[in-house]
Structure formats: structure tokens, C-alpha cells
PDB file of C-alpha atoms in Angstrom:
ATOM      1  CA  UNK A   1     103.107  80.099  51.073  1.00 60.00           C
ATOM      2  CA  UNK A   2      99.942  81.981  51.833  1.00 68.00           C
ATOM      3  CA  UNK A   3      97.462  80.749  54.310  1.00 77.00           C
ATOM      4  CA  UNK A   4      94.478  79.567  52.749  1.00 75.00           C
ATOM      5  CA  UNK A   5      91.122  80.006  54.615  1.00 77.00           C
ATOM      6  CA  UNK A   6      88.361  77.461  53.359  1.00 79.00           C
ATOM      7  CA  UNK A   7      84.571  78.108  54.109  1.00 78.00           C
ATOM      8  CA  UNK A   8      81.827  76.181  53.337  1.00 76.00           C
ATOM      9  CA  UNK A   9      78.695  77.909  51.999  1.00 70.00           C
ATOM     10  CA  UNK A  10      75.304  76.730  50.539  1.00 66.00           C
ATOM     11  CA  UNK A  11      74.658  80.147  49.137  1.00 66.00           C
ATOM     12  CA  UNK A  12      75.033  79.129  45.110  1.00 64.00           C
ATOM     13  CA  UNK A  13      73.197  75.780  45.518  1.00 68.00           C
ATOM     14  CA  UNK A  14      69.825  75.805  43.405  1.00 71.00           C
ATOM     15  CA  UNK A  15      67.459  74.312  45.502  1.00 76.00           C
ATOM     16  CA  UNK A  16      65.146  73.825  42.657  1.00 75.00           C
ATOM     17  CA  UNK A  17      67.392  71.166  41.172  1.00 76.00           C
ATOM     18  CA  UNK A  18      67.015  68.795  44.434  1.00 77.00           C
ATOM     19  CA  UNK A  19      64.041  69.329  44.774  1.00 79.00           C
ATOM     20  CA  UNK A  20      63.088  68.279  40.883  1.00 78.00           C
ATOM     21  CA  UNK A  21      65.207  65.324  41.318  1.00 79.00           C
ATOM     22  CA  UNK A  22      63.615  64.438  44.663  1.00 81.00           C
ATOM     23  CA  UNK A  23      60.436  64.402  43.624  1.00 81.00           C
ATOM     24  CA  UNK A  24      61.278  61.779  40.450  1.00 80.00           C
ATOM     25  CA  UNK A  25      63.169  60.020  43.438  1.00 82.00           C
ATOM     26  CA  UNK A  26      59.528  60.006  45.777  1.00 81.00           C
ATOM     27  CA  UNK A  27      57.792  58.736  42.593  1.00 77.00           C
ATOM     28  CA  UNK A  28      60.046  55.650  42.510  1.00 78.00           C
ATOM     29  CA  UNK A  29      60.020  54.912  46.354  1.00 79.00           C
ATOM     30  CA  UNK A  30      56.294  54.892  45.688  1.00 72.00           C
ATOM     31  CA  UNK A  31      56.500  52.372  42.918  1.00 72.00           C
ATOM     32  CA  UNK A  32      58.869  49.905  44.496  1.00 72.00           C
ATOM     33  CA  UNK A  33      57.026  50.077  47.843  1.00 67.00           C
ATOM     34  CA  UNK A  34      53.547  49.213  47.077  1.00 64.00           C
ATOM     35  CA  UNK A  35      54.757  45.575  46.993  1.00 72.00           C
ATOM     36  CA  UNK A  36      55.916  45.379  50.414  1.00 71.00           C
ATOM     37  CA  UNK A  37      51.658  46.253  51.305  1.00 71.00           C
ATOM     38  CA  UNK A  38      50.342  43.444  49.227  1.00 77.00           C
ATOM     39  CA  UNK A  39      48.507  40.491  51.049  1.00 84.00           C
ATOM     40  CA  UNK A  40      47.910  37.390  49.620  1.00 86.00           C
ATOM     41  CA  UNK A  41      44.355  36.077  50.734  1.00 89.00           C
ATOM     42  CA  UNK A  42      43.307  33.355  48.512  1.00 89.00           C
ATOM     43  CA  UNK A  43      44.324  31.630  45.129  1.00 91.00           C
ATOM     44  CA  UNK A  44      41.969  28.907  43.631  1.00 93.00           C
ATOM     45  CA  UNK A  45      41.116  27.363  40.774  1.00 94.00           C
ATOM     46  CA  UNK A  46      36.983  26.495  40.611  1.00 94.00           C
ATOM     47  CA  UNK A  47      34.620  25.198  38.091  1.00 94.00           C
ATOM     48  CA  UNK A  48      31.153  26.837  37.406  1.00 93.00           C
ATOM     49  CA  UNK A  49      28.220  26.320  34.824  1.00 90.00           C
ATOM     50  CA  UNK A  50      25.370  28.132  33.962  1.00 90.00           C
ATOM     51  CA  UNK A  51      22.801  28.443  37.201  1.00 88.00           C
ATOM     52  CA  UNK A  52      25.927  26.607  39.158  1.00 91.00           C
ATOM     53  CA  UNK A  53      28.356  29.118  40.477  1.00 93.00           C
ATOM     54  CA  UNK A  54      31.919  29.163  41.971  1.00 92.00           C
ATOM     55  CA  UNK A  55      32.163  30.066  45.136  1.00 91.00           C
ATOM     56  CA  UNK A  56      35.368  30.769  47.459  1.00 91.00           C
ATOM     57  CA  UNK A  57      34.781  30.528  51.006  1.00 91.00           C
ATOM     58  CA  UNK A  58      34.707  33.033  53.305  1.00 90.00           C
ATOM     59  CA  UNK A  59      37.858  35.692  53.407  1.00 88.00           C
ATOM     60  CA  UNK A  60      38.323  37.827  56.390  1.00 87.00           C
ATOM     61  CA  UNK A  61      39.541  41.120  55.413  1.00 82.00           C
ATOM     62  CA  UNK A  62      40.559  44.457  57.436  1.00 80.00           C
ATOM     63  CA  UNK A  63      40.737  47.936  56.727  1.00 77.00           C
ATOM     64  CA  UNK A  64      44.165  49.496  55.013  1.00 74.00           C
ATOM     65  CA  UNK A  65      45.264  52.899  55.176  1.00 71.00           C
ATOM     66  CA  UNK A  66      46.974  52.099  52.079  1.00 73.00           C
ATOM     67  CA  UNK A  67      45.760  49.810  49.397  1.00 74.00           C
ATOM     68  CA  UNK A  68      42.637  48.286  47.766  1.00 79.00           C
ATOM     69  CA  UNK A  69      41.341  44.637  48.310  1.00 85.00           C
ATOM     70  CA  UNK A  70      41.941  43.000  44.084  1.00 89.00           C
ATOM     71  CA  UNK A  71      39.918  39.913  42.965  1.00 91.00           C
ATOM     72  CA  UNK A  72      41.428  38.671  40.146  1.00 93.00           C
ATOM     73  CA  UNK A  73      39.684  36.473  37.662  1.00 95.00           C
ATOM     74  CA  UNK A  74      40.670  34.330  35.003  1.00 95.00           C
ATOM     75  CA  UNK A  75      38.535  31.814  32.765  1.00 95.00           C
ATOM     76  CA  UNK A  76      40.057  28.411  31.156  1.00 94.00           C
ATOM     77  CA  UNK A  77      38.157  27.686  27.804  1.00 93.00           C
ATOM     78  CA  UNK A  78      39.331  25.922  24.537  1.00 92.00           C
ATOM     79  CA  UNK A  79      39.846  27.855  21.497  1.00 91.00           C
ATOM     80  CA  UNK A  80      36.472  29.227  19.537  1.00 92.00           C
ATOM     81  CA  UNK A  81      34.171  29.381  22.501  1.00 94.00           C
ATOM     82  CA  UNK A  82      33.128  32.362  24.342  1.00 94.00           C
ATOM     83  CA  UNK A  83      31.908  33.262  27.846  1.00 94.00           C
ATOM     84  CA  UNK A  84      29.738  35.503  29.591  1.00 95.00           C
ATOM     85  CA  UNK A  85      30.565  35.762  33.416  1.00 96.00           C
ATOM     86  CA  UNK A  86      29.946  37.901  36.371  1.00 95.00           C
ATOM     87  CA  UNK A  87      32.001  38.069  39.495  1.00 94.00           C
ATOM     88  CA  UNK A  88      30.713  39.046  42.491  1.00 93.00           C
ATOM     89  CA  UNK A  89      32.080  40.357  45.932  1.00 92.00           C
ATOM     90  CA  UNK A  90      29.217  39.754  48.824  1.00 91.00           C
ATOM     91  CA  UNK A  91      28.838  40.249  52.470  1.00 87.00           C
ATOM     92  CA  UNK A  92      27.866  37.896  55.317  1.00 86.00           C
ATOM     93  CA  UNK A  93      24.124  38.443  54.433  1.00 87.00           C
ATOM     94  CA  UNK A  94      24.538  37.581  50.732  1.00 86.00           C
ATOM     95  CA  UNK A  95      24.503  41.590  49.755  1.00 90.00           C
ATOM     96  CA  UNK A  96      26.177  42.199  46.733  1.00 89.00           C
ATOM     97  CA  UNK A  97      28.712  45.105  47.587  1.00 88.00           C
ATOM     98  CA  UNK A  98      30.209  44.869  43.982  1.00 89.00           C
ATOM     99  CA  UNK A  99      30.112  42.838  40.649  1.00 92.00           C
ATOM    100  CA  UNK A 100      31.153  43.446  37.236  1.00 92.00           C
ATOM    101  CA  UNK A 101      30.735  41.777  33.877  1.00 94.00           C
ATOM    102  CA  UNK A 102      33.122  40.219  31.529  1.00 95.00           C
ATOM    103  CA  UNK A 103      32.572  38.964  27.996  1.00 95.00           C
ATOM    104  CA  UNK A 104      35.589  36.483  27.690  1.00 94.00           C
ATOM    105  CA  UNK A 105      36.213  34.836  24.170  1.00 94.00           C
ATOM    106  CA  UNK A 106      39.443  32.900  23.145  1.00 93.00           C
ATOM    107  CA  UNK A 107      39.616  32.224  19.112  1.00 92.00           C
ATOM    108  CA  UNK A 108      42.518  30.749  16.756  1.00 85.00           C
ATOM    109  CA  UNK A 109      42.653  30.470  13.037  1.00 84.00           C
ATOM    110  CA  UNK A 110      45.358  30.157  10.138  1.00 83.00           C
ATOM    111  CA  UNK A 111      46.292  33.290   7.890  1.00 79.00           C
ATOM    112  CA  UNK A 112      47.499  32.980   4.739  1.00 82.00           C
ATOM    113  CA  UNK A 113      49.758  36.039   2.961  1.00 80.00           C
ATOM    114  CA  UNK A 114      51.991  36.392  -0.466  1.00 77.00           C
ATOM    115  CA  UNK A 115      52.607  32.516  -0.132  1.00 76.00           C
ATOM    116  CA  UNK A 116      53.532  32.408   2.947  1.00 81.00           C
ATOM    117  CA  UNK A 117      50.965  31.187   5.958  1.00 81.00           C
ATOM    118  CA  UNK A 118      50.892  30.248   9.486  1.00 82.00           C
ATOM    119  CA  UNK A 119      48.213  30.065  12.954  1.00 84.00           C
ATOM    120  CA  UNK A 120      47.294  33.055  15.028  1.00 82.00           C
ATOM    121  CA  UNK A 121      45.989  33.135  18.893  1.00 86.00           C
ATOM    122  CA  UNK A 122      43.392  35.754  20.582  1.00 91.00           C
ATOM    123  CA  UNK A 123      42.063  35.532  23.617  1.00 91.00           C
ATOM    124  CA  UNK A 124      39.978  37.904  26.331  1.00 92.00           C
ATOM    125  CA  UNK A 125      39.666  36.069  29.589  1.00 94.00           C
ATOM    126  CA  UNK A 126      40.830  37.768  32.749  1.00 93.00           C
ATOM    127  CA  UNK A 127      38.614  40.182  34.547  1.00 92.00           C
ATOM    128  CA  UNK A 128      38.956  41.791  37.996  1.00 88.00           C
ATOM    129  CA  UNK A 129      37.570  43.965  40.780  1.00 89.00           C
ATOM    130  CA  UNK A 130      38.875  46.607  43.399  1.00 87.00           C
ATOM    131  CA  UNK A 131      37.187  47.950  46.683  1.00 84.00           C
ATOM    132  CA  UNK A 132      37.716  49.241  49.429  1.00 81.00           C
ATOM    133  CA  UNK A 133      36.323  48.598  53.447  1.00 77.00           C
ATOM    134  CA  UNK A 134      36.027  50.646  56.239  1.00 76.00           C
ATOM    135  CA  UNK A 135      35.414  47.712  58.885  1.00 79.00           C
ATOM    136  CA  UNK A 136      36.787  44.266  59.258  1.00 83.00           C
ATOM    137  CA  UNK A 137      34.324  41.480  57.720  1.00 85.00           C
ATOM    138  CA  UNK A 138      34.251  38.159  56.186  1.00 89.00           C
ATOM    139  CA  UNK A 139      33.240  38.905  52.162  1.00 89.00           C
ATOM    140  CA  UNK A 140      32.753  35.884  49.780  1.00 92.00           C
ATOM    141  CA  UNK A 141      33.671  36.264  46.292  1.00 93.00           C
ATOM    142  CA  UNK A 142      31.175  34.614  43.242  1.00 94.00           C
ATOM    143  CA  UNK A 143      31.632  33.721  39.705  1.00 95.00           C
ATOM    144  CA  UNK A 144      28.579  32.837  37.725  1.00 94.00           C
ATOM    145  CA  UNK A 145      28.764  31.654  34.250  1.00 95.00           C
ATOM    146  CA  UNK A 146      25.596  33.636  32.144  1.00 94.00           C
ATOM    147  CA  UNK A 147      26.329  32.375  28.471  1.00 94.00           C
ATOM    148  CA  UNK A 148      28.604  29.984  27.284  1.00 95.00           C
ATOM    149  CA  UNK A 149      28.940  28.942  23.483  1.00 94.00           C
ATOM    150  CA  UNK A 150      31.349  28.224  20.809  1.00 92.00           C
ATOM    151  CA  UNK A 151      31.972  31.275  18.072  1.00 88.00           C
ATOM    152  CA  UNK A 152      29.363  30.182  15.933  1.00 88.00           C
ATOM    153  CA  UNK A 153      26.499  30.310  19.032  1.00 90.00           C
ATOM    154  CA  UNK A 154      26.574  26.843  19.593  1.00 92.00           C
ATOM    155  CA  UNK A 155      25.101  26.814  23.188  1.00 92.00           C
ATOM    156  CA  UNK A 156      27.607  25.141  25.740  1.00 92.00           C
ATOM    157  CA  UNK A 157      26.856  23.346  29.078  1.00 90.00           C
ATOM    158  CA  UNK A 158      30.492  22.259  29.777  1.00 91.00           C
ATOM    159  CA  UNK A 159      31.632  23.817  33.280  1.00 93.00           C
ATOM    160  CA  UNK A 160      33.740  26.570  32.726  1.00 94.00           C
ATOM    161  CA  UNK A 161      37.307  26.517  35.085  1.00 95.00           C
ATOM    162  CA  UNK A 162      38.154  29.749  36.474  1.00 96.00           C
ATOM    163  CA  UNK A 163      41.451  30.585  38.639  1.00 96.00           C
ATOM    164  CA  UNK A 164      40.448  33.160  41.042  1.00 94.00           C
ATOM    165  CA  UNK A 165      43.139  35.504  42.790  1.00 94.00           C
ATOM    166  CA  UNK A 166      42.129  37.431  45.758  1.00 92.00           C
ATOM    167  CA  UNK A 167      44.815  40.227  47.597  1.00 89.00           C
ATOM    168  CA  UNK A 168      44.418  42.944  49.898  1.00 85.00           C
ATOM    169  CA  UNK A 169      46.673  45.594  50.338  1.00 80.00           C
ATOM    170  CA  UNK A 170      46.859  46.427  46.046  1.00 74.00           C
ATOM    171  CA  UNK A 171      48.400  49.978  45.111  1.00 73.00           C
ATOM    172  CA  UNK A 172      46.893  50.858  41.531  1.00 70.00           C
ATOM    173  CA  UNK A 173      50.262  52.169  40.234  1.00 68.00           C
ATOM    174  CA  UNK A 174      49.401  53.065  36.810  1.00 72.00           C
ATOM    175  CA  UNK A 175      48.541  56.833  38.147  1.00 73.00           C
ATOM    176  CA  UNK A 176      52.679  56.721  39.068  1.00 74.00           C
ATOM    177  CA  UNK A 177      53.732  56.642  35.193  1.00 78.00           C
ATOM    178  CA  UNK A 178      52.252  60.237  34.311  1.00 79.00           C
ATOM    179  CA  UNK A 179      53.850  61.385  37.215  1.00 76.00           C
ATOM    180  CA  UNK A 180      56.925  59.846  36.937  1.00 77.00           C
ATOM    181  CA  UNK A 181      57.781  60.767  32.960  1.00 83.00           C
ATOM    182  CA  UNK A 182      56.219  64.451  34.079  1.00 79.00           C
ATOM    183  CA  UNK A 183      58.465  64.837  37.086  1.00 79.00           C
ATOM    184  CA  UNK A 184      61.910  63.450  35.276  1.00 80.00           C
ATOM    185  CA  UNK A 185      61.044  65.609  32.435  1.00 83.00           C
ATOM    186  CA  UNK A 186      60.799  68.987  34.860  1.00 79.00           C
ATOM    187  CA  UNK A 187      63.863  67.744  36.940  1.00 78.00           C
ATOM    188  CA  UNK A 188      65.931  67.585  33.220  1.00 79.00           C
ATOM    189  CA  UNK A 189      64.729  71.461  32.013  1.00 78.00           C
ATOM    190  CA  UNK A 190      65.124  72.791  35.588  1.00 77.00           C
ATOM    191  CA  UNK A 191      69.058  71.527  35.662  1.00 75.00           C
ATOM    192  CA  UNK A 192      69.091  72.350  32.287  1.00 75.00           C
ATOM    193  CA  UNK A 193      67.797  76.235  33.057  1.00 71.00           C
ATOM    194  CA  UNK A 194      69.845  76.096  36.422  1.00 71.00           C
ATOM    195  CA  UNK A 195      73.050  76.942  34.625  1.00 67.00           C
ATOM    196  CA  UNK A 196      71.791  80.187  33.413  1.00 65.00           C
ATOM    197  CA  UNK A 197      69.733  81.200  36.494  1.00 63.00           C
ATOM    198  CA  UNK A 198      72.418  83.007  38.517  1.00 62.00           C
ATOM    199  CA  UNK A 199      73.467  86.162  37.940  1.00 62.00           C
ATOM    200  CA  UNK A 200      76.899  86.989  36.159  1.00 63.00           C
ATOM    201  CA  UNK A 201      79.674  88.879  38.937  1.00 62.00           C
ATOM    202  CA  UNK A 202      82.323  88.511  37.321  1.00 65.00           C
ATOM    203  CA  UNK A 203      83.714  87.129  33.309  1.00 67.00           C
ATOM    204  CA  UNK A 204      87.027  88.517  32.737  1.00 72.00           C
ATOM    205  CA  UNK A 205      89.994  87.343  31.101  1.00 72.00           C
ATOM    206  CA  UNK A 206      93.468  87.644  33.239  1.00 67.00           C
ATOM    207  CA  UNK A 207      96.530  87.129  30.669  1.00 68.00           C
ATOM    208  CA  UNK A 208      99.022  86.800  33.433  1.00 63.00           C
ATOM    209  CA  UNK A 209      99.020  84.448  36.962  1.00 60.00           C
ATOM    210  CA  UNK A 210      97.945  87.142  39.423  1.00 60.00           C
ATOM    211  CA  UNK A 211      95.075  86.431  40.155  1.00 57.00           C
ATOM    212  CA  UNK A 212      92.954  89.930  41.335  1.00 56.00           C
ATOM    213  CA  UNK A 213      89.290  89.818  40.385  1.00 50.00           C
TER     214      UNK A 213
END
């Protein structure tokens, strides 16, 4: 029997292909590890009015090398009302260092069709903010009710019950889609196009068992 010598070679590995795949792979350690930086700081539910804010007390946060610091807001109001709110994130001295608007509404109705009928839900009512610090302070987040009435502009003084979500360390993860479809759709036409990226040495056709190419 003839001695066979085995040898191990990388020289007709396409590099491209790994590196395709491994870059789909990156996208999806990304994804899953963005949890593992997410702090829980606060989670309340408060009650505001017009010219009566909510008001959490004060959260300490720190600076992140990765991550944003999320306020998450979300109203509580029957059906056929709607709400005007602003939430605010402020410093020690009461200095607004960022706010946004929401125009919450939460409606209901029946709809009638060829005979047949039945109810329907809507609703609007969560609104959030993202920032970022480059020092360590205490920050105090606001919710102010502006207008409040039912959907026919029925003014409303009721208070207004908001829960209110705050966590530091979020990773905005929606950028990781476009890269993620992109990068698994390269990795599939560069294995596809792998197979016919070499060049051809030898294709012949041996009609006996000795084996001489």
C-alpha cells in the first residue's frame, strides 16, 4: 500500500466568505449585547394636571462609553379624550437640558360593514427622550400636562396618570437592522460568487482507476 503524505494548507480558503459571514455574526453580538448595558434607574407611576406637574425625584446618573440615558413616558386616559404633554429632563439648577412634546389621544368607536359590525381601539400615548452626559449629576425628569379635553374639545381638569420609565445605559438598535439584512445579503452573493472565483487547473475526465492528473 502506498504511503500517503497528508498536508494541511489554507491556500484555497476564500477569505472573503468568513469575513462576510463574520461581519453578519458582529451585527448580532451587537444586538444581543446592548441588553447586558441597560440600567434601570427609576419606574413610577405619577399624576399631573394642568399648571400641576409630575415630578420624579432626583436620579443620579454617570457617564457611559456606551449607551444613552431613555425616559420613557406613558399617559393613562379613558377613551375619547386627548392630551397635550411635555416632558422635561432638568439639571440641579432647574435648566432645562431637554424636553419634547407629545400630542397623546386614545379614541374607540363601532364600525359597521356588509351586515356585519363590531368596536375598534386607537390610541397615541407613549412618548420618550434620549441624551447623553459627559459628567456625573443628579437630573430630574418633568411631565406637565398643557391641554387636556375629550374629542369633541370639551376642556378637562381631571389629573392625568402617567407611568414614567427612566434607564441609562440604552443602545438605539434600530440602526443594526439595515446593517444586518445588508451584511447577510453580501455574505449570501459572496459564497454564492466564491464557487466560481478560483481559477480552473485541471477538468478532465479519467475512464480508467489510475489516477495521473
Amino acid at each position: 500500500m502506498p504511503n500517503v503524505d497528508y498536508k494541511t494548507t489554507r491556500r484555497f480558503i476564500n477569505i472573503w466568505v468568513y469575513l462576510a459571514l463574520g461581519s453578519v455574526g458582529i451585527i448580532l453580538l451587537a444586538g444581543f449585547g446592548s441588553i447586558f448595558f441597560v440600567k434601570p434607574l427609576a419606574s413610577k407611576t405619577l399624576q399631573a394636571r394642568e399648571d400641576e406637574p409630575a415630578q420624579l425625584q432626583p436620579i443620579k446618573i454617570t457617564p457611559q462609553a456606551i449607551g444613552a440615558l431613555r425616559v420613557d413616558v406613558t399617559a393613562s386616559i379613558p377613551n375619547n379624550r386627548w392630551l397635550a404633554y411635555e416632558v422635561k429632563i432638568q439639571d440641579q439648577q432647574n435648566k432645562t437640558l431637554a424636553a419634547g412634546l407629545k400630542n397623546a389621544w386614545k379614541e374607540s368607536g363601532v364600525w359597521y360593514e356588509e351586515g356585519q359590525s363590531g368596536t375598534w381601539q386607537e390610541d397615541d400615548l407613549e412618548a420618550g427622550l434620549d441624551i447623553s452626559t459627559a459628567k456625573a449629576e443628579p437630573i430630574t425628569v418633568v411631565v406637565d400636562v398643557l391641554e387636556y379635553a375629550t374629542s369633541s374639545n370639551q376642556p378637562l381638569t381631571d389629573p392625568v396618570s402617567f407611568n414614567i420609565k427612566v434607564n441609562q445605559g440604552i443602545v438605539d438598535t434600530r440602526y443594526l437592522w439595515p446593517g444586518f439584512w445588508g451584511g447577510l445579503l453580501m455574505a449570501g452573493l459572496t459564497c454564492l460568487f466564491s464557487k466560481s472565483a478560483g481559477v480552473t487547473l485541471s477538468d478532465t475526465s479519467i475512464g480508467d482507476s489510475d489516477l495521473g492528473d
